[in-house]
Amino acid sequence: MGEYVYCIMRYFYLSALFFVSLGLHGQTSQHTAGDSVFIRTILEEHNVIRQEVQLLNLAWSASLAADARGWANHLAGIDKGEHDASIRGREGENIWWGTAGAFSVTQMVGFWGSEKNGFVYGTFPDCKKSRSAVVGHYTQIIWKNTTSVGCALATNGKTDYLVCRYGPAGNIIGQKPY
């Protein structure tokens, strides 16, 4: 009798998990407007990185956050990380994606900041220690002319997508970051 009850309970548990996962598929959740902890964390993490090279703090931009929200939701919907080509030259963009719920916003932005290890001060894009070094996320954060940032975090239950938009855009070929 105990084994029968266990099997029934296991069936209901697995069925519930299945229906919950169906409900999550394709849906997105987001953090931006009105989420003061999210906004404060984003600004703190970006500004610590900028302060290391003695740059002014970035300000939060609701319009950049709205743009980031649209793209983050799009990425969560297609479950693929890719840049938004339609904003080139108008807004800068950093994208991070990883296992849903496994990383904090601090870790996500910190990943971009860790690119400092491959950075050498110079003219963009030739400001990296080696050919294989990736520094473009870091240089966007520390770009001297960038004054504002807006970000959004979306998930599809499997993958989280953090999109940050920057104004004015950085990473301009032939210029130095600061």
Tab-separated table of N, CA and C in Angstrom:
chain	number	residue	atom	x	y	z
A	1	MET	N	0.825	-1.190	0.000
A	1	MET	CA	0.000	0.000	0.000
A	1	MET	C	0.869	1.253	0.000
A	2	GLY	N	1.968	1.267	0.795
A	2	GLY	CA	2.843	2.425	0.879
A	2	GLY	C	3.471	2.746	-0.461
A	3	GLU	N	3.842	1.720	-1.222
A	3	GLU	CA	4.453	1.930	-2.538
A	3	GLU	C	3.434	2.521	-3.507
A	4	TYR	N	2.175	2.108	-3.409
A	4	TYR	CA	1.118	2.640	-4.268
A	4	TYR	C	0.907	4.125	-4.002
A	5	VAL	N	0.845	4.508	-2.731
A	5	VAL	CA	0.670	5.915	-2.361
A	5	VAL	C	1.858	6.729	-2.859
A	6	TYR	N	3.070	6.175	-2.712
A	6	TYR	CA	4.268	6.860	-3.188
A	6	TYR	C	4.175	7.096	-4.698
A	7	CYS	N	3.750	6.094	-5.457
A	7	CYS	CA	3.629	6.228	-6.913
A	7	CYS	C	2.593	7.285	-7.283
A	8	ILE	N	1.465	7.309	-6.589
A	8	ILE	CA	0.426	8.308	-6.853
A	8	ILE	C	0.966	9.711	-6.560
A	9	MET	N	1.624	9.862	-5.413
A	9	MET	CA	2.169	11.173	-5.044
A	9	MET	C	3.226	11.616	-6.063
A	10	ARG	N	4.062	10.688	-6.472
A	10	ARG	CA	5.099	11.013	-7.455
A	10	ARG	C	4.455	11.426	-8.778
A	11	TYR	N	3.395	10.747	-9.185
A	11	TYR	CA	2.688	11.082	-10.422
A	11	TYR	C	2.153	12.515	-10.357
A	12	PHE	N	1.497	12.865	-9.234
A	12	PHE	CA	0.943	14.205	-9.100
A	12	PHE	C	2.046	15.262	-9.062
A	13	TYR	N	3.163	14.957	-8.395
A	13	TYR	CA	4.281	15.889	-8.328
A	13	TYR	C	4.863	16.133	-9.724
A	14	LEU	N	5.120	15.060	-10.461
A	14	LEU	CA	5.678	15.203	-11.806
A	14	LEU	C	4.694	15.884	-12.751
A	15	SER	N	3.412	15.602	-12.607
A	15	SER	CA	2.394	16.270	-13.423
A	15	SER	C	2.370	17.758	-13.134
A	16	ALA	N	2.449	18.111	-11.865
A	16	ALA	CA	2.456	19.532	-11.496
A	16	ALA	C	3.676	20.235	-12.080
A	17	LEU	N	4.844	19.586	-11.994
A	17	LEU	CA	6.053	20.171	-12.578
A	17	LEU	C	5.897	20.358	-14.080
A	18	PHE	N	5.306	19.384	-14.735
A	18	PHE	CA	5.112	19.455	-16.176
A	18	PHE	C	4.223	20.654	-16.542
A	19	PHE	N	3.111	20.815	-15.829
A	19	PHE	CA	2.195	21.908	-16.153
A	19	PHE	C	2.787	23.270	-15.792
A	20	VAL	N	3.555	23.339	-14.731
A	20	VAL	CA	4.240	24.588	-14.398
A	20	VAL	C	5.238	24.936	-15.500
A	21	SER	N	5.989	23.933	-15.970
A	21	SER	CA	6.969	24.217	-17.023
A	21	SER	C	6.279	24.631	-18.316
A	22	LEU	N	5.110	24.084	-18.606
A	22	LEU	CA	4.363	24.524	-19.779
A	22	LEU	C	3.945	25.976	-19.636
A	23	GLY	N	3.550	26.341	-18.437
A	23	GLY	CA	3.133	27.712	-18.200
A	23	GLY	C	4.283	28.703	-18.323
A	24	LEU	N	5.518	28.276	-18.030
A	24	LEU	CA	6.669	29.171	-18.105
A	24	LEU	C	7.200	29.312	-19.520
A	25	HIS	N	7.018	28.313	-20.350
A	25	HIS	CA	7.594	28.334	-21.677
A	25	HIS	C	7.090	29.525	-22.485
A	26	GLY	N	8.039	30.301	-22.978
A	26	GLY	CA	7.686	31.425	-23.827
A	26	GLY	C	7.294	32.680	-23.070
A	27	GLN	N	7.116	32.581	-21.769
A	27	GLN	CA	6.759	33.766	-21.007
A	27	GLN	C	8.025	34.450	-20.530
A	28	THR	N	7.921	35.736	-20.293
A	28	THR	CA	9.064	36.471	-19.790
A	28	THR	C	8.677	37.218	-18.535
A	29	SER	N	9.642	37.400	-17.694
A	29	SER	CA	9.466	38.295	-16.561
A	29	SER	C	10.580	39.319	-16.665
A	30	GLN	N	10.376	40.467	-16.074
A	30	GLN	CA	11.362	41.510	-16.274
A	30	GLN	C	11.524	42.358	-15.029
A	31	HIS	N	12.653	43.038	-14.997
A	31	HIS	CA	12.953	43.993	-13.933
A	31	HIS	C	13.404	45.277	-14.596
A	32	THR	N	12.757	46.355	-14.341
A	32	THR	CA	13.200	47.700	-14.750
A	32	THR	C	12.372	48.729	-14.018
A	33	ALA	N	11.373	49.250	-14.702
A	33	ALA	CA	10.589	50.377	-14.193
A	33	ALA	C	10.043	50.084	-12.801
A	34	GLY	N	10.336	50.972	-11.884
A	34	GLY	CA	9.804	50.841	-10.542
A	34	GLY	C	10.546	49.868	-9.653
A	35	ASP	N	11.494	49.147	-10.165
A	35	ASP	CA	12.256	48.189	-9.362
A	35	ASP	C	13.513	48.886	-8.859
A	36	SER	N	13.368	49.585	-7.740
A	36	SER	CA	14.459	50.428	-7.246
A	36	SER	C	15.700	49.634	-6.859
A	37	VAL	N	15.552	48.415	-6.368
A	37	VAL	CA	16.713	47.596	-6.008
A	37	VAL	C	17.489	47.224	-7.280
A	38	PHE	N	16.771	46.820	-8.316
A	38	PHE	CA	17.412	46.485	-9.597
A	38	PHE	C	18.162	47.702	-10.150
A	39	ILE	N	17.506	48.844	-10.185
A	39	ILE	CA	18.115	50.059	-10.729
A	39	ILE	C	19.342	50.460	-9.908
A	40	ARG	N	19.208	50.447	-8.601
A	40	ARG	CA	20.323	50.815	-7.726
A	40	ARG	C	21.507	49.867	-7.930
A	41	THR	N	21.242	48.575	-8.035
A	41	THR	CA	22.312	47.593	-8.232
A	41	THR	C	23.011	47.807	-9.566
A	42	ILE	N	22.242	48.004	-10.614
A	42	ILE	CA	22.822	48.251	-11.943
A	42	ILE	C	23.723	49.481	-11.895
A	43	LEU	N	23.219	50.575	-11.343
A	43	LEU	CA	24.013	51.805	-11.284
A	43	LEU	C	25.264	51.630	-10.424
A	44	GLU	N	25.119	50.996	-9.269
A	44	GLU	CA	26.278	50.790	-8.391
A	44	GLU	C	27.357	49.981	-9.092
A	45	GLU	N	26.963	48.890	-9.719
A	45	GLU	CA	27.958	48.013	-10.368
A	45	GLU	C	28.648	48.723	-11.534
A	46	HIS	N	27.887	49.433	-12.346
A	46	HIS	CA	28.489	50.179	-13.451
A	46	HIS	C	29.404	51.292	-12.941
A	47	ASN	N	28.950	52.013	-11.929
A	47	ASN	CA	29.704	53.168	-11.460
A	47	ASN	C	30.969	52.794	-10.700
A	48	VAL	N	30.978	51.660	-10.025
A	48	VAL	CA	32.217	51.183	-9.397
A	48	VAL	C	33.273	50.949	-10.482
A	49	ILE	N	32.865	50.335	-11.575
A	49	ILE	CA	33.793	50.071	-12.687
A	49	ILE	C	34.291	51.391	-13.273
A	50	ARG	N	33.412	52.360	-13.447
A	50	ARG	CA	33.800	53.666	-14.003
A	50	ARG	C	34.697	54.443	-13.030
A	51	GLN	N	34.416	54.343	-11.740
A	51	GLN	CA	35.221	55.063	-10.754
A	51	GLN	C	36.662	54.562	-10.717
A	52	GLU	N	36.871	53.295	-11.042
A	52	GLU	CA	38.227	52.740	-11.074
A	52	GLU	C	39.116	53.472	-12.079
A	53	VAL	N	38.507	54.059	-13.119
A	53	VAL	CA	39.272	54.824	-14.109
A	53	VAL	C	38.917	56.308	-14.043
A	54	GLN	N	38.362	56.707	-12.897
A	54	GLN	CA	38.069	58.109	-12.564
A	54	GLN	C	37.132	58.791	-13.560
A	55	LEU	N	36.067	58.080	-13.939
A	55	LEU	CA	35.039	58.649	-14.812
A	55	LEU	C	33.806	58.995	-13.995
A	56	LEU	N	33.019	59.935	-14.510
A	56	LEU	CA	31.778	60.322	-13.851
A	56	LEU	C	30.790	59.164	-13.844
A	57	ASN	N	29.923	59.160	-12.845
A	57	ASN	CA	28.904	58.121	-12.717
A	57	ASN	C	27.888	58.208	-13.852
A	58	LEU	N	27.347	57.048	-14.208
A	58	LEU	CA	26.244	57.002	-15.159
A	58	LEU	C	24.940	57.293	-14.432
A	59	ALA	N	23.982	57.851	-15.142
A	59	ALA	CA	22.633	58.083	-14.624
A	59	ALA	C	21.685	57.063	-15.250
A	60	TRP	N	20.597	56.761	-14.560
A	60	TRP	CA	19.588	55.840	-15.078
A	60	TRP	C	18.750	56.544	-16.136
A	61	SER	N	18.469	55.841	-17.227
A	61	SER	CA	17.610	56.359	-18.289
A	61	SER	C	16.412	55.445	-18.464
A	62	ALA	N	15.221	55.977	-18.186
A	62	ALA	CA	13.995	55.193	-18.355
A	62	ALA	C	13.770	54.840	-19.820
A	63	SER	N	14.126	55.725	-20.740
A	63	SER	CA	13.913	55.424	-22.166
A	63	SER	C	14.871	54.336	-22.643
A	64	LEU	N	16.131	54.364	-22.184
A	64	LEU	CA	17.051	53.274	-22.534
A	64	LEU	C	16.585	51.959	-21.908
A	65	ALA	N	16.056	52.027	-20.689
A	65	ALA	CA	15.542	50.822	-20.024
A	65	ALA	C	14.364	50.242	-20.789
A	66	ALA	N	13.500	51.103	-21.325
A	66	ALA	CA	12.357	50.617	-22.109
A	66	ALA	C	12.842	49.922	-23.381
A	67	ASP	N	13.850	50.496	-24.037
A	67	ASP	CA	14.429	49.850	-25.222
A	67	ASP	C	15.047	48.504	-24.850
A	68	ALA	N	15.779	48.484	-23.722
A	68	ALA	CA	16.410	47.248	-23.259
A	68	ALA	C	15.355	46.198	-22.926
A	69	ARG	N	14.240	46.625	-22.327
A	69	ARG	CA	13.163	45.688	-21.967
A	69	ARG	C	12.603	45.000	-23.207
A	70	GLY	N	12.364	45.789	-24.253
A	70	GLY	CA	11.845	45.205	-25.487
A	70	GLY	C	12.784	44.161	-26.064
A	71	TRP	N	14.084	44.476	-26.057
A	71	TRP	CA	15.047	43.526	-26.630
A	71	TRP	C	15.248	42.318	-25.723
A	72	ALA	N	15.276	42.526	-24.401
A	72	ALA	CA	15.424	41.404	-23.470
A	72	ALA	C	14.254	40.434	-23.612
A	73	ASN	N	13.043	40.960	-23.723
A	73	ASN	CA	11.876	40.098	-23.921
A	73	ASN	C	11.962	39.347	-25.253
A	74	HIS	N	12.444	40.022	-26.289
A	74	HIS	CA	12.623	39.377	-27.588
A	74	HIS	C	13.611	38.206	-27.466
A	75	LEU	N	14.744	38.449	-26.803
A	75	LEU	CA	15.749	37.391	-26.650
A	75	LEU	C	15.203	36.216	-25.842
A	76	ALA	N	14.464	36.517	-24.769
A	76	ALA	CA	13.873	35.437	-23.971
A	76	ALA	C	12.874	34.640	-24.805
A	77	GLY	N	12.170	35.337	-25.683
A	77	GLY	CA	11.190	34.660	-26.536
A	77	GLY	C	11.819	33.737	-27.563
A	78	ILE	N	12.963	34.144	-28.122
A	78	ILE	CA	13.634	33.308	-29.128
A	78	ILE	C	14.696	32.416	-28.497
A	79	ASP	N	14.950	32.625	-27.205
A	79	ASP	CA	15.949	31.876	-26.433
A	79	ASP	C	17.309	31.850	-27.131
A	80	LYS	N	17.769	33.064	-27.464
A	80	LYS	CA	19.044	33.198	-28.165
A	80	LYS	C	19.618	34.578	-27.883
A	81	GLY	N	20.918	34.637	-27.613
A	81	GLY	CA	21.573	35.917	-27.385
A	81	GLY	C	22.113	36.483	-28.684
A	82	GLU	N	21.682	37.682	-29.013
A	82	GLU	CA	22.198	38.369	-30.196
A	82	GLU	C	21.972	39.863	-30.032
A	83	HIS	N	22.851	40.645	-30.666
A	83	HIS	CA	22.718	42.101	-30.569
A	83	HIS	C	21.633	42.623	-31.493
A	84	ASP	N	21.082	43.752	-31.117
A	84	ASP	CA	20.047	44.434	-31.887
A	84	ASP	C	20.739	45.352	-32.896
A	85	ALA	N	20.806	44.933	-34.138
A	85	ALA	CA	21.497	45.696	-35.184
A	85	ALA	C	20.817	47.032	-35.481
A	86	SER	N	19.547	47.156	-35.145
A	86	SER	CA	18.810	48.380	-35.472
A	86	SER	C	19.224	49.593	-34.635
A	87	ILE	N	19.986	49.380	-33.570
A	87	ILE	CA	20.364	50.501	-32.698
A	87	ILE	C	21.793	50.979	-32.925
A	88	ARG	N	22.523	50.318	-33.818
A	88	ARG	CA	23.929	50.666	-34.040
A	88	ARG	C	24.125	52.159	-34.247
A	89	GLY	N	25.053	52.713	-33.464
A	89	GLY	CA	25.361	54.128	-33.578
A	89	GLY	C	24.473	55.027	-32.740
A	90	ARG	N	23.265	54.559	-32.407
A	90	ARG	CA	22.341	55.365	-31.594
A	90	ARG	C	22.459	55.039	-30.112
A	91	GLU	N	22.587	53.760	-29.805
A	91	GLU	CA	22.695	53.301	-28.417
A	91	GLU	C	23.777	52.232	-28.357
A	92	GLY	N	24.506	52.210	-27.255
A	92	GLY	CA	25.411	51.098	-27.009
A	92	GLY	C	24.621	49.961	-26.384
A	93	GLU	N	25.181	48.755	-26.421
A	93	GLU	CA	24.433	47.613	-25.889
A	93	GLU	C	25.379	46.559	-25.347
A	94	ASN	N	25.091	46.092	-24.141
A	94	ASN	CA	25.735	44.914	-23.566
A	94	ASN	C	24.650	43.879	-23.305
A	95	ILE	N	24.969	42.631	-23.612
A	95	ILE	CA	24.026	41.529	-23.394
A	95	ILE	C	24.726	40.437	-22.595
A	96	TRP	N	24.023	39.902	-21.620
A	96	TRP	CA	24.493	38.763	-20.844
A	96	TRP	C	23.361	37.750	-20.827
A	97	TRP	N	23.689	36.447	-20.912
A	97	TRP	CA	22.668	35.421	-20.727
A	97	TRP	C	23.278	34.208	-20.055
A	98	GLY	N	22.436	33.533	-19.276
A	98	GLY	CA	22.869	32.349	-18.550
A	98	GLY	C	21.689	31.649	-17.914
A	99	THR	N	21.971	30.574	-17.214
A	99	THR	CA	20.954	29.739	-16.593
A	99	THR	C	20.029	30.565	-15.706
A	100	ALA	N	18.741	30.394	-15.913
A	100	ALA	CA	17.729	31.163	-15.170
A	100	ALA	C	17.899	30.990	-13.667
A	101	GLY	N	17.936	32.109	-12.974
A	101	GLY	CA	17.984	32.109	-11.526
A	101	GLY	C	19.320	31.746	-10.907
A	102	ALA	N	20.335	31.478	-11.718
A	102	ALA	CA	21.618	31.026	-11.174
A	102	ALA	C	22.595	32.164	-10.886
A	103	PHE	N	22.333	33.347	-11.412
A	103	PHE	CA	23.269	34.461	-11.279
A	103	PHE	C	22.548	35.711	-10.800
A	104	SER	N	23.238	36.492	-9.992
A	104	SER	CA	22.692	37.774	-9.545
A	104	SER	C	23.028	38.846	-10.587
A	105	VAL	N	22.326	39.956	-10.517
A	105	VAL	CA	22.614	41.086	-11.407
A	105	VAL	C	24.052	41.563	-11.174
A	106	THR	N	24.492	41.539	-9.933
A	106	THR	CA	25.871	41.914	-9.610
A	106	THR	C	26.858	41.027	-10.362
A	107	GLN	N	26.611	39.730	-10.389
A	107	GLN	CA	27.492	38.817	-11.111
A	107	GLN	C	27.445	39.063	-12.618
A	108	MET	N	26.264	39.348	-13.136
A	108	MET	CA	26.115	39.587	-14.571
A	108	MET	C	26.936	40.797	-15.013
A	109	VAL	N	26.762	41.922	-14.326
A	109	VAL	CA	27.521	43.126	-14.671
A	109	VAL	C	29.003	42.897	-14.367
A	110	GLY	N	29.282	42.184	-13.299
A	110	GLY	CA	30.664	41.856	-12.948
A	110	GLY	C	31.372	41.070	-14.031
A	111	PHE	N	30.633	40.240	-14.743
A	111	PHE	CA	31.215	39.491	-15.862
A	111	PHE	C	31.758	40.462	-16.904
A	112	TRP	N	30.974	41.494	-17.234
A	112	TRP	CA	31.447	42.508	-18.190
A	112	TRP	C	32.652	43.244	-17.635
A	113	GLY	N	32.600	43.592	-16.358
A	113	GLY	CA	33.711	44.310	-15.729
A	113	GLY	C	34.988	43.495	-15.685
A	114	SER	N	34.850	42.175	-15.613
A	114	SER	CA	36.046	41.311	-15.555
A	114	SER	C	36.846	41.335	-16.853
A	115	GLU	N	36.255	41.860	-17.911
A	115	GLU	CA	36.993	41.983	-19.164
A	115	GLU	C	38.155	42.968	-19.035
A	116	LYS	N	38.166	43.719	-17.948
A	116	LYS	CA	39.274	44.638	-17.682
A	116	LYS	C	40.603	43.887	-17.712
A	117	ASN	N	40.582	42.605	-17.330
A	117	ASN	CA	41.802	41.799	-17.306
A	117	ASN	C	42.448	41.658	-18.687
A	118	GLY	N	41.667	41.767	-19.730
A	118	GLY	CA	42.201	41.667	-21.084
A	118	GLY	C	42.377	43.012	-21.768
A	119	PHE	N	42.099	44.094	-21.030
A	119	PHE	CA	42.115	45.453	-21.582
A	119	PHE	C	43.487	46.098	-21.460
A	120	VAL	N	43.884	46.797	-22.514
A	120	VAL	CA	45.067	47.650	-22.511
A	120	VAL	C	44.619	48.988	-23.072
A	121	TYR	N	44.944	50.069	-22.368
A	121	TYR	CA	44.508	51.379	-22.836
A	121	TYR	C	45.044	51.643	-24.237
A	122	GLY	N	44.155	52.020	-25.112
A	122	GLY	CA	44.535	52.311	-26.486
A	122	GLY	C	43.317	52.697	-27.295
A	123	THR	N	43.491	52.734	-28.591
A	123	THR	CA	42.425	53.109	-29.509
A	123	THR	C	41.544	51.901	-29.787
A	124	PHE	N	40.241	52.095	-29.700
A	124	PHE	CA	39.289	51.015	-29.953
A	124	PHE	C	39.304	50.651	-31.436
A	125	PRO	N	39.332	49.396	-31.831
A	125	PRO	CA	39.215	48.178	-31.031
A	125	PRO	C	40.558	47.590	-30.605
A	126	ASP	N	41.649	48.278	-30.868
A	126	ASP	CA	42.979	47.758	-30.531
A	126	ASP	C	43.372	48.120	-29.106
A	127	CYS	N	42.552	47.712	-28.167
A	127	CYS	CA	42.817	48.017	-26.757
A	127	CYS	C	42.677	46.739	-25.932
A	128	LYS	N	43.279	45.680	-26.438
A	128	LYS	CA	43.218	44.410	-25.728
A	128	LYS	C	44.595	43.762	-25.708
A	129	LYS	N	44.824	42.973	-24.670
A	129	LYS	CA	46.132	42.353	-24.458
A	129	LYS	C	46.480	41.330	-25.527
A	130	SER	N	45.476	40.685	-26.081
A	130	SER	CA	45.735	39.663	-27.102
A	130	SER	C	44.607	39.692	-28.128
A	131	ARG	N	44.850	39.059	-29.244
A	131	ARG	CA	43.825	39.020	-30.301
A	131	ARG	C	42.538	38.376	-29.823
A	132	SER	N	42.661	37.393	-28.960
A	132	SER	CA	41.474	36.648	-28.529
A	132	SER	C	40.752	37.296	-27.347
A	133	ALA	N	41.341	38.325	-26.759
A	133	ALA	CA	40.702	38.972	-25.606
A	133	ALA	C	39.406	39.660	-26.018
A	134	VAL	N	38.407	39.570	-25.147
A	134	VAL	CA	37.128	40.250	-25.349
A	134	VAL	C	37.073	41.390	-24.344
A	135	VAL	N	36.935	42.627	-24.833
A	135	VAL	CA	36.905	43.787	-23.940
A	135	VAL	C	35.772	44.755	-24.264
A	136	GLY	N	34.973	44.481	-25.282
A	136	GLY	CA	33.962	45.422	-25.744
A	136	GLY	C	32.862	45.737	-24.754
A	137	HIS	N	32.514	44.797	-23.881
A	137	HIS	CA	31.509	45.077	-22.848
A	137	HIS	C	32.097	46.045	-21.824
A	138	TYR	N	33.342	45.761	-21.444
A	138	TYR	CA	34.033	46.623	-20.485
A	138	TYR	C	34.209	48.028	-21.044
A	139	THR	N	34.677	48.133	-22.287
A	139	THR	CA	34.915	49.465	-22.848
A	139	THR	C	33.619	50.246	-23.004
A	140	GLN	N	32.499	49.564	-23.270
A	140	GLN	CA	31.223	50.292	-23.332
A	140	GLN	C	30.895	50.896	-21.980
A	141	ILE	N	31.146	50.159	-20.907
A	141	ILE	CA	30.869	50.670	-19.567
A	141	ILE	C	31.747	51.882	-19.249
A	142	ILE	N	33.017	51.852	-19.658
A	142	ILE	CA	33.950	52.928	-19.295
A	142	ILE	C	34.090	53.982	-20.395
A	143	TRP	N	33.236	53.956	-21.389
A	143	TRP	CA	33.357	54.936	-22.478
A	143	TRP	C	33.127	56.336	-21.928
A	144	LYS	N	34.082	57.238	-22.157
A	144	LYS	CA	34.067	58.578	-21.537
A	144	LYS	C	32.829	59.392	-21.876
A	145	ASN	N	32.295	59.267	-23.094
A	145	ASN	CA	31.151	60.090	-23.509
A	145	ASN	C	29.805	59.505	-23.100
A	146	THR	N	29.797	58.281	-22.623
A	146	THR	CA	28.551	57.657	-22.186
A	146	THR	C	28.151	58.254	-20.844
A	147	THR	N	26.899	58.686	-20.749
A	147	THR	CA	26.418	59.344	-19.530
A	147	THR	C	25.239	58.637	-18.869
A	148	SER	N	24.585	57.725	-19.613
A	148	SER	CA	23.392	57.091	-19.050
A	148	SER	C	23.299	55.625	-19.452
A	149	VAL	N	22.559	54.888	-18.635
A	149	VAL	CA	22.351	53.464	-18.855
A	149	VAL	C	20.912	53.128	-18.477
A	150	GLY	N	20.352	52.155	-19.166
A	150	GLY	CA	19.043	51.600	-18.836
A	150	GLY	C	19.085	50.119	-19.148
A	151	CYS	N	18.606	49.297	-18.241
A	151	CYS	CA	18.740	47.847	-18.395
A	151	CYS	C	17.418	47.143	-18.106
A	152	ALA	N	17.345	45.916	-18.558
A	152	ALA	CA	16.194	45.063	-18.274
A	152	ALA	C	16.660	43.618	-18.186
A	153	LEU	N	16.000	42.869	-17.342
A	153	LEU	CA	16.280	41.449	-17.164
A	153	LEU	C	15.009	40.685	-17.499
A	154	ALA	N	15.123	39.753	-18.452
A	154	ALA	CA	13.975	38.925	-18.836
A	154	ALA	C	14.382	37.459	-18.751
A	155	THR	N	13.406	36.616	-18.528
A	155	THR	CA	13.668	35.182	-18.459
A	155	THR	C	12.555	34.427	-19.157
A	156	ASN	N	12.898	33.247	-19.639
A	156	ASN	CA	11.886	32.364	-20.197
A	156	ASN	C	11.755	31.113	-19.330
A	157	GLY	N	12.326	31.167	-18.127
A	157	GLY	CA	12.284	30.028	-17.218
A	157	GLY	C	13.471	29.103	-17.381
A	158	LYS	N	14.156	29.207	-18.508
A	158	LYS	CA	15.334	28.390	-18.779
A	158	LYS	C	16.597	29.255	-18.785
A	159	THR	N	16.490	30.422	-19.395
A	159	THR	CA	17.626	31.328	-19.558
A	159	THR	C	17.228	32.742	-19.171
A	160	ASP	N	18.113	33.408	-18.418
A	160	ASP	CA	17.943	34.825	-18.097
A	160	ASP	C	18.715	35.639	-19.121
A	161	TYR	N	18.164	36.788	-19.491
A	161	TYR	CA	18.802	37.709	-20.433
A	161	TYR	C	18.842	39.092	-19.807
A	162	LEU	N	20.055	39.615	-19.593
A	162	LEU	CA	20.220	40.985	-19.145
A	162	LEU	C	20.681	41.804	-20.339
A	163	VAL	N	19.936	42.854	-20.638
A	163	VAL	CA	20.287	43.774	-21.716
A	163	VAL	C	20.456	45.147	-21.097
A	164	CYS	N	21.594	45.778	-21.358
A	164	CYS	CA	21.820	47.161	-20.942
A	164	CYS	C	22.060	47.988	-22.189
A	165	ARG	N	21.413	49.145	-22.226
A	165	ARG	CA	21.583	50.105	-23.321
A	165	ARG	C	22.263	51.342	-22.763
A	166	TYR	N	23.113	51.962	-23.586
A	166	TYR	CA	23.953	53.081	-23.153
A	166	TYR	C	23.794	54.263	-24.089
A	167	GLY	N	23.819	55.452	-23.514
A	167	GLY	CA	23.750	56.651	-24.327
A	167	GLY	C	24.721	57.707	-23.812
A	168	PRO	N	25.372	58.379	-24.700
A	168	PRO	CA	25.602	58.017	-26.089
A	168	PRO	C	26.400	56.708	-26.194
A	169	ALA	N	26.268	56.069	-27.337
A	169	ALA	CA	26.937	54.804	-27.587
A	169	ALA	C	28.457	54.968	-27.497
A	170	GLY	N	29.123	53.941	-27.055
A	170	GLY	CA	30.577	53.896	-26.992
A	170	GLY	C	31.130	52.962	-28.051
A	171	ASN	N	32.352	52.508	-27.803
A	171	ASN	CA	33.044	51.575	-28.696
A	171	ASN	C	33.105	52.114	-30.127
A	172	ILE	N	33.543	53.346	-30.247
A	172	ILE	CA	33.661	53.988	-31.560
A	172	ILE	C	35.057	53.728	-32.103
A	173	ILE	N	35.101	53.090	-33.256
A	173	ILE	CA	36.370	52.722	-33.882
A	173	ILE	C	37.216	53.970	-34.100
A	174	GLY	N	38.492	53.853	-33.708
A	174	GLY	CA	39.432	54.945	-33.878
A	174	GLY	C	39.504	55.911	-32.712
A	175	GLN	N	38.667	55.719	-31.690
A	175	GLN	CA	38.693	56.588	-30.509
A	175	GLN	C	39.211	55.811	-29.293
A	176	LYS	N	39.684	56.551	-28.308
A	176	LYS	CA	40.087	55.948	-27.049
A	176	LYS	C	38.903	55.977	-26.083
A	177	PRO	N	38.787	54.937	-25.235
A	177	PRO	CA	37.644	54.867	-24.335
A	177	PRO	C	37.525	56.067	-23.395
A	178	TYR	N	38.658	56.571	-22.921
A	178	TYR	CA	38.650	57.726	-22.004
A	178	TYR	C	39.958	58.462	-22.109
